[in-house]
Each structure stands twice: as structure tokens, then as C-alpha cells.
């Protein structure tokens, strides 16, 4: 009887230890995800509709806005400095988007703003960004009811020529999770679940 009780206590201690390790590992991962969200400014472009022409227009606007954003980026620039540059040049970015729409023969209104947006986990070719609320440069064309396009305004991960330098802006822990997402699929899913709940509750 005593041996059986001792075995149960040992098993309970082992299970508790494993749970603590698991919780600690997830806590570290969640903290790194928060750091990624803190260090990134997303770019979010919403099309007027899902129509083929509206989607093609969205990509034209995306390309022109990305050019402008790239021109604002300076080597060694901090995230806060880039946000300030985007804010100072918001009217120029909006004018660029509006001109692109007019040149394409459309009369849609365009809005450009810096705001906080929730994003689900997003896989790109060279990296993955965890779900959560990010600061974003948001471009809305017309009704903004079509499929959207999003990437990163800072650091310039969406520009192939700047990806290597952009990745150096992250800490080793951040770079590890965004460039090797296959190692953390369960944790990415868990973060997305909790971040989605928080977004739904307005937390």
C-alpha cells in the first residue's frame, strides 16, 4: 500500500514538473511573439471588392505605396522613428494611392491611416508572423469589402532586397520563431487562439 502511494506521489510530481516545463516554454514563446508584434509595423491594403478588376487595382496601389514606404526607410531606423515617418507622410501616401486609382480609371475614395489591427497568423515565403494586434498602415480602397493584402512596412521584410537586413532588426529569439515556424506550429496555434479571444473581447 505504501509503495503504491509513493508511486502515485512520484507520478504526480513528474506530471507537475512536465506541466511546469510546458507552461514555461509556452510563456517564453508568447513573450517573444509579443516582442515581434511590438517591433513590427504591418501594411494592410483592402480592395473595393473581390472583382477581378478591383483586385488588380489593389495590387497596383500596393506596389506604389510600398515604393513610398521603402523610400522612407533608413538603415538603423527604429520602429518608433519609422512610425513617425509614416505619420508625417500619411497625406503623401494617401495622395499616391489616390493618384494610382485615378490613373487606372476609377473614382474610388481612398483612406490611409495608422491604426491598430488584429491579424491572424500569416505565412510568407521567408517568414511567419504570429497572430495578434499590430500597429498597421491601413489603406482602404472604395468600400474596402474585397480580399485584402498584408505584409510588413517595418522592418522591410516584403522587399526581397531588404529581407536579410530586415531580419537583423529582430532579436535572435524573434528571428528564430519567425523564420522556423515549422518548429512551433502548436504554439503558433495556441497564441492565435488566445489572441483571437482577446481581440473579440476588446482586451
CSV table of N, CA and C in Angstrom, one decimal, residues 37 42 44 46 113-120 131-138 199:
chain,number,residue,atom,x,y,z
A,37,UNK,N,5.4,41.5,-32.3
A,37,UNK,CA,4.3,42.5,-32.6
A,37,UNK,C,4.7,43.9,-32.2
A,42,UNK,N,2.8,46.6,-39.7
A,42,UNK,CA,2.2,45.9,-40.8
A,42,UNK,C,1.7,46.9,-41.9
A,44,UNK,N,-1.4,47.0,-44.7
A,44,UNK,CA,-2.7,46.3,-44.9
A,44,UNK,C,-3.4,47.1,-46.0
A,46,UNK,N,-6.8,47.0,-48.5
A,46,UNK,CA,-8.1,46.4,-48.7
A,46,UNK,C,-8.7,46.9,-50.0
A,113,UNK,N,-4.4,55.3,-43.0
A,113,UNK,CA,-4.3,55.6,-41.6
A,113,UNK,C,-3.3,54.7,-40.9
A,114,UNK,N,-2.8,55.2,-39.8
A,114,UNK,CA,-2.0,54.3,-38.9
A,114,UNK,C,-2.9,53.9,-37.8
A,115,UNK,N,-3.1,52.6,-37.6
A,115,UNK,CA,-4.1,52.2,-36.6
A,115,UNK,C,-3.7,50.8,-36.1
A,116,UNK,N,-4.4,50.3,-35.1
A,116,UNK,CA,-4.1,49.0,-34.5
A,116,UNK,C,-5.1,48.0,-35.1
A,117,UNK,N,-4.5,46.9,-35.7
A,117,UNK,CA,-5.4,45.9,-36.4
A,117,UNK,C,-5.0,44.5,-35.9
A,118,UNK,N,-6.0,43.7,-35.8
A,118,UNK,CA,-5.8,42.3,-35.4
A,118,UNK,C,-5.5,41.5,-36.7
A,119,UNK,N,-4.4,40.7,-36.7
A,119,UNK,CA,-4.1,39.8,-37.8
A,119,UNK,C,-3.9,38.4,-37.3
A,120,UNK,N,-4.4,37.4,-38.1
A,120,UNK,CA,-4.2,36.0,-37.8
A,120,UNK,C,-2.8,35.7,-38.1
A,131,UNK,N,-0.1,35.6,-34.7
A,131,UNK,CA,-1.3,36.3,-34.6
A,131,UNK,C,-1.3,37.4,-33.5
A,132,UNK,N,-2.1,38.4,-33.6
A,132,UNK,CA,-2.2,39.4,-32.6
A,132,UNK,C,-2.5,40.8,-33.2
A,133,UNK,N,-2.5,41.7,-32.3
A,133,UNK,CA,-2.8,43.1,-32.7
A,133,UNK,C,-1.5,43.8,-33.0
A,134,UNK,N,-1.4,44.4,-34.2
A,134,UNK,CA,-0.2,45.1,-34.6
A,134,UNK,C,-0.5,46.6,-34.9
A,135,UNK,N,0.4,47.4,-34.8
A,135,UNK,CA,0.3,48.8,-35.4
A,135,UNK,C,0.4,48.6,-36.9
A,136,UNK,N,-0.5,49.2,-37.7
A,136,UNK,CA,-0.5,49.0,-39.1
A,136,UNK,C,-0.8,50.2,-39.9
A,137,UNK,N,-0.2,50.3,-41.1
A,137,UNK,CA,-0.5,51.3,-42.1
A,137,UNK,C,-1.6,50.7,-42.9
A,138,UNK,N,-2.8,51.2,-42.8
A,138,UNK,CA,-4.0,50.6,-43.4
A,138,UNK,C,-4.5,51.4,-44.6
A,199,UNK,N,-9.0,39.7,-28.9
A,199,UNK,CA,-9.5,40.7,-29.8
A,199,UNK,C,-11.0,40.8,-29.8
